[in-house]
């Protein structure tokens, strides 16, 4: 804006910020490298949430905005696991049990256990990120919690891995002052008193 233009004309040092969570997951096969080449000096901050909590929050938001079709979170998770297995992102040692009228079936062998255990197959990073990007278009709840694929794609694209600071959202809740100091140190700003903050709750979590 005007203040930034004025400061630039005065020759003052500037530090600008952009908050776009979608950068972490969208077009992983191309976007990290493109952004890194455009602003190779940039520093990145990633705050990760417990993947189970994150998936449920997205599911509830989908219900609120009518994006999510299945009314049952358990069914939605099972359906997504089968889809992710079909595209090769995960393998399922145990069967994923779905209603009989479902058109999606698992290739896993039938088993008595309903416990979900899955591992990523060994594959090339390029192919993995391309598949990840293609599946992302379907707005899945579980996929965004596959942090390893997302972070690795970005770290591989950066000139220096230390340009990315990865934080835990639980740490931010427990000790915002400590996390704030880590962020200041990461971006090269001097320490100062943390601004007053207060807790905020997402109203969608109150949905049954």
PDB file of N, CA, C and O in Angstrom, residues 6-85:
ATOM      1  N   UNK A   6       5.955   4.537   0.365  1.00  0.00           N
ATOM      2  CA  UNK A   6       6.627   5.694   0.956  1.00  0.00           C
ATOM      3  C   UNK A   6       7.917   5.274   1.634  1.00  0.00           C
ATOM      4  O   UNK A   6       8.959   5.916   1.482  1.00  0.00           O
ATOM      5  N   UNK A   7       7.852   4.162   2.390  1.00  0.00           N
ATOM      6  CA  UNK A   7       9.047   3.684   3.084  1.00  0.00           C
ATOM      7  C   UNK A   7      10.125   3.277   2.089  1.00  0.00           C
ATOM      8  O   UNK A   7      11.321   3.505   2.319  1.00  0.00           O
ATOM      9  N   UNK A   8       9.717   2.665   0.975  1.00  0.00           N
ATOM     10  CA  UNK A   8      10.676   2.236  -0.037  1.00  0.00           C
ATOM     11  C   UNK A   8      11.369   3.437  -0.668  1.00  0.00           C
ATOM     12  O   UNK A   8      12.584   3.425  -0.901  1.00  0.00           O
ATOM     13  N   UNK A   9      10.618   4.504  -0.931  1.00  0.00           N
ATOM     14  CA  UNK A   9      11.186   5.708  -1.522  1.00  0.00           C
ATOM     15  C   UNK A   9      12.163   6.380  -0.568  1.00  0.00           C
ATOM     16  O   UNK A   9      13.128   7.025  -0.993  1.00  0.00           O
ATOM     17  N   UNK A  10      11.915   6.228   0.725  1.00  0.00           N
ATOM     18  CA  UNK A  10      12.791   6.826   1.726  1.00  0.00           C
ATOM     19  C   UNK A  10      14.034   5.977   1.981  1.00  0.00           C
ATOM     20  O   UNK A  10      14.890   6.341   2.780  1.00  0.00           O
ATOM     21  N   UNK A  11      14.109   4.813   1.315  1.00  0.00           N
ATOM     22  CA  UNK A  11      15.275   3.960   1.458  1.00  0.00           C
ATOM     23  C   UNK A  11      15.308   3.156   2.734  1.00  0.00           C
ATOM     24  O   UNK A  11      16.360   2.658   3.140  1.00  0.00           O
ATOM     25  N   UNK A  12      14.174   3.009   3.391  1.00  0.00           N
ATOM     26  CA  UNK A  12      14.116   2.245   4.642  1.00  0.00           C
ATOM     27  C   UNK A  12      14.072   0.739   4.345  1.00  0.00           C
ATOM     28  O   UNK A  12      13.547   0.311   3.314  1.00  0.00           O
ATOM     29  N   UNK A  13      14.660  -0.036   5.249  1.00  0.00           N
ATOM     30  CA  UNK A  13      14.611  -1.488   5.112  1.00  0.00           C
ATOM     31  C   UNK A  13      13.194  -1.976   5.340  1.00  0.00           C
ATOM     32  O   UNK A  13      12.536  -1.577   6.311  1.00  0.00           O
ATOM     33  N   UNK A  14      12.734  -2.824   4.473  1.00  0.00           N
ATOM     34  CA  UNK A  14      11.361  -3.314   4.567  1.00  0.00           C
ATOM     35  C   UNK A  14      11.339  -4.825   4.732  1.00  0.00           C
ATOM     36  O   UNK A  14      12.191  -5.529   4.202  1.00  0.00           O
ATOM     37  N   UNK A  15      10.358  -5.290   5.459  1.00  0.00           N
ATOM     38  CA  UNK A  15      10.110  -6.720   5.576  1.00  0.00           C
ATOM     39  C   UNK A  15       8.612  -6.918   5.417  1.00  0.00           C
ATOM     40  O   UNK A  15       7.809  -6.391   6.197  1.00  0.00           O
ATOM     41  N   UNK A  16       8.215  -7.632   4.383  1.00  0.00           N
ATOM     42  CA  UNK A  16       6.800  -7.856   4.120  1.00  0.00           C
ATOM     43  C   UNK A  16       6.441  -9.311   4.399  1.00  0.00           C
ATOM     44  O   UNK A  16       7.303 -10.195   4.376  1.00  0.00           O
ATOM     45  N   UNK A  17       5.168  -9.542   4.656  1.00  0.00           N
ATOM     46  CA  UNK A  17       4.698 -10.877   5.009  1.00  0.00           C
ATOM     47  C   UNK A  17       3.495 -11.253   4.151  1.00  0.00           C
ATOM     48  O   UNK A  17       2.740 -10.394   3.698  1.00  0.00           O
ATOM     49  N   UNK A  18       3.340 -12.535   3.950  1.00  0.00           N
ATOM     50  CA  UNK A  18       2.171 -13.049   3.236  1.00  0.00           C
ATOM     51  C   UNK A  18       1.703 -14.305   3.947  1.00  0.00           C
ATOM     52  O   UNK A  18       2.515 -15.162   4.300  1.00  0.00           O
ATOM     53  N   UNK A  19       0.416 -14.411   4.195  1.00  0.00           N
ATOM     54  CA  UNK A  19      -0.134 -15.587   4.876  1.00  0.00           C
ATOM     55  C   UNK A  19      -1.041 -16.331   3.905  1.00  0.00           C
ATOM     56  O   UNK A  19      -2.162 -15.911   3.630  1.00  0.00           O
ATOM     57  N   UNK A  20      -0.544 -17.429   3.364  1.00  0.00           N
ATOM     58  CA  UNK A  20      -1.311 -18.211   2.397  1.00  0.00           C
ATOM     59  C   UNK A  20      -1.100 -19.699   2.657  1.00  0.00           C
ATOM     60  O   UNK A  20      -0.205 -20.326   2.083  1.00  0.00           O
ATOM     61  N   UNK A  21      -1.903 -20.303   3.524  1.00  0.00           N
ATOM     62  CA  UNK A  21      -1.730 -21.730   3.861  1.00  0.00           C
ATOM     63  C   UNK A  21      -1.809 -22.662   2.657  1.00  0.00           C
ATOM     64  O   UNK A  21      -1.165 -23.718   2.647  1.00  0.00           O
ATOM     65  N   UNK A  22      -2.560 -22.270   1.632  1.00  0.00           N
ATOM     66  CA  UNK A  22      -2.759 -23.159   0.489  1.00  0.00           C
ATOM     67  C   UNK A  22      -1.448 -23.425  -0.244  1.00  0.00           C
ATOM     68  O   UNK A  22      -1.310 -24.431  -0.951  1.00  0.00           O
ATOM     69  N   UNK A  23      -0.443 -22.531  -0.074  1.00  0.00           N
ATOM     70  CA  UNK A  23       0.844 -22.747  -0.727  1.00  0.00           C
ATOM     71  C   UNK A  23       1.498 -24.051  -0.292  1.00  0.00           C
ATOM     72  O   UNK A  23       2.286 -24.633  -1.031  1.00  0.00           O
ATOM     73  N   UNK A  24       1.194 -24.492   0.921  1.00  0.00           N
ATOM     74  CA  UNK A  24       1.849 -25.688   1.442  1.00  0.00           C
ATOM     75  C   UNK A  24       1.395 -26.954   0.737  1.00  0.00           C
ATOM     76  O   UNK A  24       2.139 -27.929   0.679  1.00  0.00           O
ATOM     77  N   UNK A  25       0.178 -26.939   0.186  1.00  0.00           N
ATOM     78  CA  UNK A  25      -0.383 -28.179  -0.351  1.00  0.00           C
ATOM     79  C   UNK A  25      -0.722 -28.150  -1.835  1.00  0.00           C
ATOM     80  O   UNK A  25      -0.804 -29.199  -2.470  1.00  0.00           O
ATOM     81  N   UNK A  26      -0.887 -26.990  -2.417  1.00  0.00           N
ATOM     82  CA  UNK A  26      -1.360 -26.916  -3.793  1.00  0.00           C
ATOM     83  C   UNK A  26      -0.201 -26.932  -4.795  1.00  0.00           C
ATOM     84  O   UNK A  26       0.813 -26.268  -4.609  1.00  0.00           O
ATOM     85  N   UNK A  27      -0.369 -27.724  -5.854  1.00  0.00           N
ATOM     86  CA  UNK A  27       0.621 -27.805  -6.935  1.00  0.00           C
ATOM     87  C   UNK A  27       2.029 -28.073  -6.413  1.00  0.00           C
ATOM     88  O   UNK A  27       3.001 -27.397  -6.781  1.00  0.00           O
ATOM     89  N   UNK A  28       2.153 -29.087  -5.566  1.00  0.00           N
ATOM     90  CA  UNK A  28       3.439 -29.398  -4.951  1.00  0.00           C
ATOM     91  C   UNK A  28       4.513 -29.776  -5.968  1.00  0.00           C
ATOM     92  O   UNK A  28       5.699 -29.615  -5.700  1.00  0.00           O
ATOM     93  N   UNK A  29       4.099 -30.272  -7.117  1.00  0.00           N
ATOM     94  CA  UNK A  29       5.084 -30.710  -8.106  1.00  0.00           C
ATOM     95  C   UNK A  29       5.726 -29.541  -8.838  1.00  0.00           C
ATOM     96  O   UNK A  29       6.701 -29.735  -9.576  1.00  0.00           O
ATOM     97  N   UNK A  30       5.208 -28.319  -8.657  1.00  0.00           N
ATOM     98  CA  UNK A  30       5.764 -27.187  -9.394  1.00  0.00           C
ATOM     99  C   UNK A  30       5.847 -25.890  -8.581  1.00  0.00           C
ATOM    100  O   UNK A  30       6.790 -25.111  -8.752  1.00  0.00           O
ATOM    101  N   UNK A  31       4.898 -25.657  -7.707  1.00  0.00           N
ATOM    102  CA  UNK A  31       4.799 -24.358  -7.042  1.00  0.00           C
ATOM    103  C   UNK A  31       5.965 -24.043  -6.101  1.00  0.00           C
ATOM    104  O   UNK A  31       6.469 -22.909  -6.123  1.00  0.00           O
ATOM    105  N   UNK A  32       6.425 -24.971  -5.251  1.00  0.00           N
ATOM    106  CA  UNK A  32       7.549 -24.635  -4.376  1.00  0.00           C
ATOM    107  C   UNK A  32       8.785 -24.157  -5.133  1.00  0.00           C
ATOM    108  O   UNK A  32       9.421 -23.172  -4.744  1.00  0.00           O
ATOM    109  N   UNK A  33       9.119 -24.836  -6.214  1.00  0.00           N
ATOM    110  CA  UNK A  33      10.293 -24.451  -6.995  1.00  0.00           C
ATOM    111  C   UNK A  33      10.094 -23.084  -7.646  1.00  0.00           C
ATOM    112  O   UNK A  33      11.018 -22.261  -7.686  1.00  0.00           O
ATOM    113  N   UNK A  34       8.882 -22.830  -8.146  1.00  0.00           N
ATOM    114  CA  UNK A  34       8.597 -21.540  -8.782  1.00  0.00           C
ATOM    115  C   UNK A  34       8.730 -20.395  -7.788  1.00  0.00           C
ATOM    116  O   UNK A  34       9.359 -19.365  -8.078  1.00  0.00           O
ATOM    117  N   UNK A  35       8.151 -20.559  -6.605  1.00  0.00           N
ATOM    118  CA  UNK A  35       8.216 -19.504  -5.591  1.00  0.00           C
ATOM    119  C   UNK A  35       9.651 -19.318  -5.110  1.00  0.00           C
ATOM    120  O   UNK A  35      10.118 -18.192  -4.919  1.00  0.00           O
ATOM    121  N   UNK A  36      10.364 -20.431  -4.925  1.00  0.00           N
ATOM    122  CA  UNK A  36      11.746 -20.352  -4.453  1.00  0.00           C
ATOM    123  C   UNK A  36      12.637 -19.612  -5.444  1.00  0.00           C
ATOM    124  O   UNK A  36      13.518 -18.839  -5.048  1.00  0.00           O
ATOM    125  N   UNK A  37      12.430 -19.833  -6.730  1.00  0.00           N
ATOM    126  CA  UNK A  37      13.233 -19.150  -7.745  1.00  0.00           C
ATOM    127  C   UNK A  37      12.871 -17.669  -7.848  1.00  0.00           C
ATOM    128  O   UNK A  37      13.713 -16.839  -8.176  1.00  0.00           O
ATOM    129  N   UNK A  38      11.599 -17.352  -7.566  1.00  0.00           N
ATOM    130  CA  UNK A  38      11.153 -15.957  -7.649  1.00  0.00           C
ATOM    131  C   UNK A  38      11.668 -15.138  -6.474  1.00  0.00           C
ATOM    132  O   UNK A  38      12.111 -13.998  -6.638  1.00  0.00           O
ATOM    133  N   UNK A  39      11.616 -15.720  -5.272  1.00  0.00           N
ATOM    134  CA  UNK A  39      12.094 -15.023  -4.072  1.00  0.00           C
ATOM    135  C   UNK A  39      13.018 -15.966  -3.290  1.00  0.00           C
ATOM    136  O   UNK A  39      12.642 -16.490  -2.240  1.00  0.00           O
ATOM    137  N   UNK A  40      14.227 -16.194  -3.794  1.00  0.00           N
ATOM    138  CA  UNK A  40      15.130 -17.169  -3.167  1.00  0.00           C
ATOM    139  C   UNK A  40      15.562 -16.787  -1.758  1.00  0.00           C
ATOM    140  O   UNK A  40      16.050 -17.646  -1.014  1.00  0.00           O
ATOM    141  N   UNK A  41      15.402 -15.534  -1.386  1.00  0.00           N
ATOM    142  CA  UNK A  41      15.811 -15.070  -0.057  1.00  0.00           C
ATOM    143  C   UNK A  41      14.691 -15.205   0.985  1.00  0.00           C
ATOM    144  O   UNK A  41      14.909 -14.974   2.166  1.00  0.00           O
ATOM    145  N   UNK A  42      13.503 -15.573   0.552  1.00  0.00           N
ATOM    146  CA  UNK A  42      12.348 -15.604   1.456  1.00  0.00           C
ATOM    147  C   UNK A  42      12.527 -16.635   2.570  1.00  0.00           C
ATOM    148  O   UNK A  42      13.221 -17.641   2.411  1.00  0.00           O
ATOM    149  N   UNK A  43      11.884 -16.358   3.692  1.00  0.00           N
ATOM    150  CA  UNK A  43      11.844 -17.310   4.792  1.00  0.00           C
ATOM    151  C   UNK A  43      10.398 -17.734   5.015  1.00  0.00           C
ATOM    152  O   UNK A  43       9.471 -16.966   4.770  1.00  0.00           O
ATOM    153  N   UNK A  44      10.230 -18.956   5.485  1.00  0.00           N
ATOM    154  CA  UNK A  44       8.901 -19.548   5.578  1.00  0.00           C
ATOM    155  C   UNK A  44       8.632 -20.030   7.003  1.00  0.00           C
ATOM    156  O   UNK A  44       9.536 -20.518   7.687  1.00  0.00           O
ATOM    157  N   UNK A  45       7.385 -19.883   7.402  1.00  0.00           N
ATOM    158  CA  UNK A  45       6.949 -20.357   8.710  1.00  0.00           C
ATOM    159  C   UNK A  45       5.737 -21.253   8.500  1.00  0.00           C
ATOM    160  O   UNK A  45       4.747 -20.836   7.893  1.00  0.00           O
ATOM    161  N   UNK A  46       5.829 -22.471   8.978  1.00  0.00           N
ATOM    162  CA  UNK A  46       4.740 -23.437   8.844  1.00  0.00           C
ATOM    163  C   UNK A  46       4.285 -23.846  10.243  1.00  0.00           C
ATOM    164  O   UNK A  46       5.104 -24.284  11.054  1.00  0.00           O
ATOM    165  N   UNK A  47       3.009 -23.691  10.513  1.00  0.00           N
ATOM    166  CA  UNK A  47       2.448 -24.113  11.796  1.00  0.00           C
ATOM    167  C   UNK A  47       1.549 -25.310  11.541  1.00  0.00           C
ATOM    168  O   UNK A  47       0.551 -25.213  10.825  1.00  0.00           O
ATOM    169  N   UNK A  48       1.939 -26.459  12.092  1.00  0.00           N
ATOM    170  CA  UNK A  48       1.215 -27.699  11.855  1.00  0.00           C
ATOM    171  C   UNK A  48       0.308 -28.034  13.030  1.00  0.00           C
ATOM    172  O   UNK A  48       0.701 -27.903  14.187  1.00  0.00           O
ATOM    173  N   UNK A  49      -0.872 -28.480  12.691  1.00  0.00           N
ATOM    174  CA  UNK A  49      -1.853 -28.880  13.700  1.00  0.00           C
ATOM    175  C   UNK A  49      -1.927 -30.410  13.747  1.00  0.00           C
ATOM    176  O   UNK A  49      -1.613 -31.086  12.757  1.00  0.00           O
ATOM    177  N   UNK A  50      -2.314 -30.950  14.894  1.00  0.00           N
ATOM    178  CA  UNK A  50      -2.538 -32.389  14.984  1.00  0.00           C
ATOM    179  C   UNK A  50      -3.377 -32.810  13.782  1.00  0.00           C
ATOM    180  O   UNK A  50      -4.465 -32.277  13.555  1.00  0.00           O
ATOM    181  N   UNK A  51      -2.885 -33.753  12.952  1.00  0.00           N
ATOM    182  CA  UNK A  51      -3.586 -34.087  11.706  1.00  0.00           C
ATOM    183  C   UNK A  51      -5.002 -34.621  11.908  1.00  0.00           C
ATOM    184  O   UNK A  51      -5.866 -34.417  11.051  1.00  0.00           O
ATOM    185  N   UNK A  52      -5.257 -35.288  13.041  1.00  0.00           N
ATOM    186  CA  UNK A  52      -6.612 -35.779  13.300  1.00  0.00           C
ATOM    187  C   UNK A  52      -7.544 -34.614  13.586  1.00  0.00           C
ATOM    188  O   UNK A  52      -8.654 -34.509  13.034  1.00  0.00           O
ATOM    189  N   UNK A  53      -7.112 -33.698  14.451  1.00  0.00           N
ATOM    190  CA  UNK A  53      -7.918 -32.509  14.755  1.00  0.00           C
ATOM    191  C   UNK A  53      -8.142 -31.681  13.501  1.00  0.00           C
ATOM    192  O   UNK A  53      -9.227 -31.141  13.283  1.00  0.00           O
ATOM    193  N   UNK A  54      -7.076 -31.571  12.682  1.00  0.00           N
ATOM    194  CA  UNK A  54      -7.182 -30.771  11.464  1.00  0.00           C
ATOM    195  C   UNK A  54      -8.203 -31.360  10.501  1.00  0.00           C
ATOM    196  O   UNK A  54      -9.017 -30.652   9.908  1.00  0.00           O
ATOM    197  N   UNK A  55      -8.182 -32.705  10.347  1.00  0.00           N
ATOM    198  CA  UNK A  55      -9.107 -33.383   9.439  1.00  0.00           C
ATOM    199  C   UNK A  55     -10.549 -33.214   9.902  1.00  0.00           C
ATOM    200  O   UNK A  55     -11.445 -32.937   9.097  1.00  0.00           O
ATOM    201  N   UNK A  56     -10.765 -33.362  11.196  1.00  0.00           N
ATOM    202  CA  UNK A  56     -12.131 -33.236  11.720  1.00  0.00           C
ATOM    203  C   UNK A  56     -12.631 -31.800  11.578  1.00  0.00           C
ATOM    204  O   UNK A  56     -13.801 -31.568  11.253  1.00  0.00           O
ATOM    205  N   UNK A  57     -11.754 -30.844  11.794  1.00  0.00           N
ATOM    206  CA  UNK A  57     -12.135 -29.437  11.643  1.00  0.00           C
ATOM    207  C   UNK A  57     -12.548 -29.137  10.206  1.00  0.00           C
ATOM    208  O   UNK A  57     -13.545 -28.455   9.958  1.00  0.00           O
ATOM    209  N   UNK A  58     -11.785 -29.668   9.238  1.00  0.00           N
ATOM    210  CA  UNK A  58     -12.136 -29.449   7.836  1.00  0.00           C
ATOM    211  C   UNK A  58     -13.468 -30.123   7.503  1.00  0.00           C
ATOM    212  O   UNK A  58     -14.285 -29.580   6.755  1.00  0.00           O
ATOM    213  N   UNK A  59     -13.667 -31.317   8.057  1.00  0.00           N
ATOM    214  CA  UNK A  59     -14.928 -32.032   7.816  1.00  0.00           C
ATOM    215  C   UNK A  59     -16.116 -31.217   8.337  1.00  0.00           C
ATOM    216  O   UNK A  59     -17.134 -31.076   7.659  1.00  0.00           O
ATOM    217  N   UNK A  60     -15.974 -30.672   9.542  1.00  0.00           N
ATOM    218  CA  UNK A  60     -17.059 -29.882  10.126  1.00  0.00           C
ATOM    219  C   UNK A  60     -17.295 -28.590   9.342  1.00  0.00           C
ATOM    220  O   UNK A  60     -18.427 -28.158   9.174  1.00  0.00           O
ATOM    221  N   UNK A  61     -16.215 -28.004   8.849  1.00  0.00           N
ATOM    222  CA  UNK A  61     -16.372 -26.809   8.025  1.00  0.00           C
ATOM    223  C   UNK A  61     -17.096 -27.161   6.732  1.00  0.00           C
ATOM    224  O   UNK A  61     -17.922 -26.398   6.233  1.00  0.00           O
ATOM    225  N   UNK A  62     -16.781 -28.345   6.182  1.00  0.00           N
ATOM    226  CA  UNK A  62     -17.459 -28.795   4.974  1.00  0.00           C
ATOM    227  C   UNK A  62     -18.944 -28.986   5.192  1.00  0.00           C
ATOM    228  O   UNK A  62     -19.762 -28.684   4.316  1.00  0.00           O
ATOM    229  N   UNK A  63     -19.309 -29.494   6.361  1.00  0.00           N
ATOM    230  CA  UNK A  63     -20.728 -29.649   6.669  1.00  0.00           C
ATOM    231  C   UNK A  63     -21.412 -28.283   6.762  1.00  0.00           C
ATOM    232  O   UNK A  63     -22.540 -28.098   6.311  1.00  0.00           O
ATOM    233  N   UNK A  64     -20.695 -27.341   7.359  1.00  0.00           N
ATOM    234  CA  UNK A  64     -21.262 -25.998   7.529  1.00  0.00           C
ATOM    235  C   UNK A  64     -21.483 -25.313   6.182  1.00  0.00           C
ATOM    236  O   UNK A  64     -22.480 -24.615   5.977  1.00  0.00           O
ATOM    237  N   UNK A  65     -20.543 -25.507   5.266  1.00  0.00           N
ATOM    238  CA  UNK A  65     -20.619 -24.839   3.964  1.00  0.00           C
ATOM    239  C   UNK A  65     -21.197 -25.743   2.877  1.00  0.00           C
ATOM    240  O   UNK A  65     -21.180 -25.392   1.709  1.00  0.00           O
ATOM    241  N   UNK A  66     -21.642 -26.959   3.285  1.00  0.00           N
ATOM    242  CA  UNK A  66     -22.265 -27.919   2.362  1.00  0.00           C
ATOM    243  C   UNK A  66     -21.293 -28.431   1.308  1.00  0.00           C
ATOM    244  O   UNK A  66     -21.695 -28.819   0.212  1.00  0.00           O
ATOM    245  N   UNK A  67     -19.973 -28.419   1.633  1.00  0.00           N
ATOM    246  CA  UNK A  67     -18.983 -28.992   0.719  1.00  0.00           C
ATOM    247  C   UNK A  67     -18.857 -30.491   0.963  1.00  0.00           C
ATOM    248  O   UNK A  67     -18.672 -31.282   0.048  1.00  0.00           O
ATOM    249  N   UNK A  68     -18.947 -30.885   2.243  1.00  0.00           N
ATOM    250  CA  UNK A  68     -18.814 -32.288   2.608  1.00  0.00           C
ATOM    251  C   UNK A  68     -20.139 -33.004   2.427  1.00  0.00           C
ATOM    252  O   UNK A  68     -21.161 -32.583   2.973  1.00  0.00           O
ATOM    253  N   UNK A  69     -20.148 -34.106   1.682  1.00  0.00           N
ATOM    254  CA  UNK A  69     -21.373 -34.862   1.447  1.00  0.00           C
ATOM    255  C   UNK A  69     -21.699 -35.862   2.554  1.00  0.00           C
ATOM    256  O   UNK A  69     -22.801 -35.843   3.098  1.00  0.00           O
ATOM    257  N   UNK A  70     -20.760 -36.769   2.925  1.00  0.00           N
ATOM    258  CA  UNK A  70     -21.109 -37.749   3.949  1.00  0.00           C
ATOM    259  C   UNK A  70     -21.438 -37.070   5.273  1.00  0.00           C
ATOM    260  O   UNK A  70     -20.745 -36.152   5.703  1.00  0.00           O
ATOM    261  N   UNK A  71     -22.505 -37.502   5.902  1.00  0.00           N
ATOM    262  CA  UNK A  71     -22.903 -36.911   7.180  1.00  0.00           C
ATOM    263  C   UNK A  71     -22.097 -37.489   8.333  1.00  0.00           C
ATOM    264  O   UNK A  71     -22.095 -36.945   9.424  1.00  0.00           O
ATOM    265  N   UNK A  72     -21.415 -38.593   8.098  1.00  0.00           N
ATOM    266  CA  UNK A  72     -20.689 -39.288   9.151  1.00  0.00           C
ATOM    267  C   UNK A  72     -19.190 -39.179   8.920  1.00  0.00           C
ATOM    268  O   UNK A  72     -18.687 -39.533   7.849  1.00  0.00           O
ATOM    269  N   UNK A  73     -18.450 -38.681   9.931  1.00  0.00           N
ATOM    270  CA  UNK A  73     -17.013 -38.493   9.789  1.00  0.00           C
ATOM    271  C   UNK A  73     -16.292 -39.821   9.589  1.00  0.00           C
ATOM    272  O   UNK A  73     -15.368 -39.929   8.785  1.00  0.00           O
ATOM    273  N   UNK A  74     -16.727 -40.846  10.312  1.00  0.00           N
ATOM    274  CA  UNK A  74     -16.105 -42.163  10.190  1.00  0.00           C
ATOM    275  C   UNK A  74     -16.214 -42.688   8.760  1.00  0.00           C
ATOM    276  O   UNK A  74     -15.254 -43.206   8.191  1.00  0.00           O
ATOM    277  N   UNK A  75     -17.379 -42.532   8.152  1.00  0.00           N
ATOM    278  CA  UNK A  75     -17.569 -42.983   6.776  1.00  0.00           C
ATOM    279  C   UNK A  75     -16.683 -42.182   5.819  1.00  0.00           C
ATOM    280  O   UNK A  75     -16.085 -42.733   4.886  1.00  0.00           O
ATOM    281  N   UNK A  76     -16.599 -40.862   6.056  1.00  0.00           N
ATOM    282  CA  UNK A  76     -15.785 -40.021   5.189  1.00  0.00           C
ATOM    283  C   UNK A  76     -14.316 -40.433   5.250  1.00  0.00           C
ATOM    284  O   UNK A  76     -13.629 -40.476   4.225  1.00  0.00           O
ATOM    285  N   UNK A  77     -13.827 -40.763   6.451  1.00  0.00           N
ATOM    286  CA  UNK A  77     -12.435 -41.177   6.613  1.00  0.00           C
ATOM    287  C   UNK A  77     -12.176 -42.488   5.872  1.00  0.00           C
ATOM    288  O   UNK A  77     -11.196 -42.632   5.136  1.00  0.00           O
ATOM    289  N   UNK A  78     -13.064 -43.462   6.041  1.00  0.00           N
ATOM    290  CA  UNK A  78     -12.895 -44.745   5.375  1.00  0.00           C
ATOM    291  C   UNK A  78     -12.911 -44.586   3.851  1.00  0.00           C
ATOM    292  O   UNK A  78     -12.131 -45.197   3.131  1.00  0.00           O
ATOM    293  N   UNK A  79     -13.809 -43.761   3.379  1.00  0.00           N
ATOM    294  CA  UNK A  79     -13.923 -43.539   1.940  1.00  0.00           C
ATOM    295  C   UNK A  79     -12.649 -42.898   1.380  1.00  0.00           C
ATOM    296  O   UNK A  79     -12.157 -43.278   0.312  1.00  0.00           O
ATOM    297  N   UNK A  80     -12.108 -41.942   2.116  1.00  0.00           N
ATOM    298  CA  UNK A  80     -10.894 -41.279   1.659  1.00  0.00           C
ATOM    299  C   UNK A  80      -9.690 -42.214   1.693  1.00  0.00           C
ATOM    300  O   UNK A  80      -8.831 -42.171   0.815  1.00  0.00           O
ATOM    301  N   UNK A  81      -9.610 -43.060   2.712  1.00  0.00           N
ATOM    302  CA  UNK A  81      -8.507 -44.012   2.791  1.00  0.00           C
ATOM    303  C   UNK A  81      -8.485 -44.928   1.569  1.00  0.00           C
ATOM    304  O   UNK A  81      -7.424 -45.218   1.010  1.00  0.00           O
ATOM    305  N   UNK A  82      -9.653 -45.367   1.171  1.00  0.00           N
ATOM    306  CA  UNK A  82      -9.736 -46.235  -0.001  1.00  0.00           C
ATOM    307  C   UNK A  82      -9.304 -45.484  -1.257  1.00  0.00           C
ATOM    308  O   UNK A  82      -8.561 -46.005  -2.099  1.00  0.00           O
ATOM    309  N   UNK A  83      -9.745 -44.234  -1.387  1.00  0.00           N
ATOM    310  CA  UNK A  83      -9.369 -43.435  -2.549  1.00  0.00           C
ATOM    311  C   UNK A  83      -7.862 -43.187  -2.580  1.00  0.00           C
ATOM    312  O   UNK A  83      -7.220 -43.311  -3.634  1.00  0.00           O
ATOM    313  N   UNK A  84      -7.286 -42.849  -1.441  1.00  0.00           N
ATOM    314  CA  UNK A  84      -5.853 -42.589  -1.375  1.00  0.00           C
ATOM    315  C   UNK A  84      -5.045 -43.845  -1.677  1.00  0.00           C
ATOM    316  O   UNK A  84      -3.942 -43.773  -2.226  1.00  0.00           O
ATOM    317  N   UNK A  85      -5.588 -44.998  -1.318  1.00  0.00           N
ATOM    318  CA  UNK A  85      -4.933 -46.248  -1.660  1.00  0.00           C
ATOM    319  C   UNK A  85      -4.993 -46.481  -3.169  1.00  0.00           C
ATOM    320  O   UNK A  85      -4.018 -46.924  -3.783  1.00  0.00           O
TER     321      UNK A  85
END
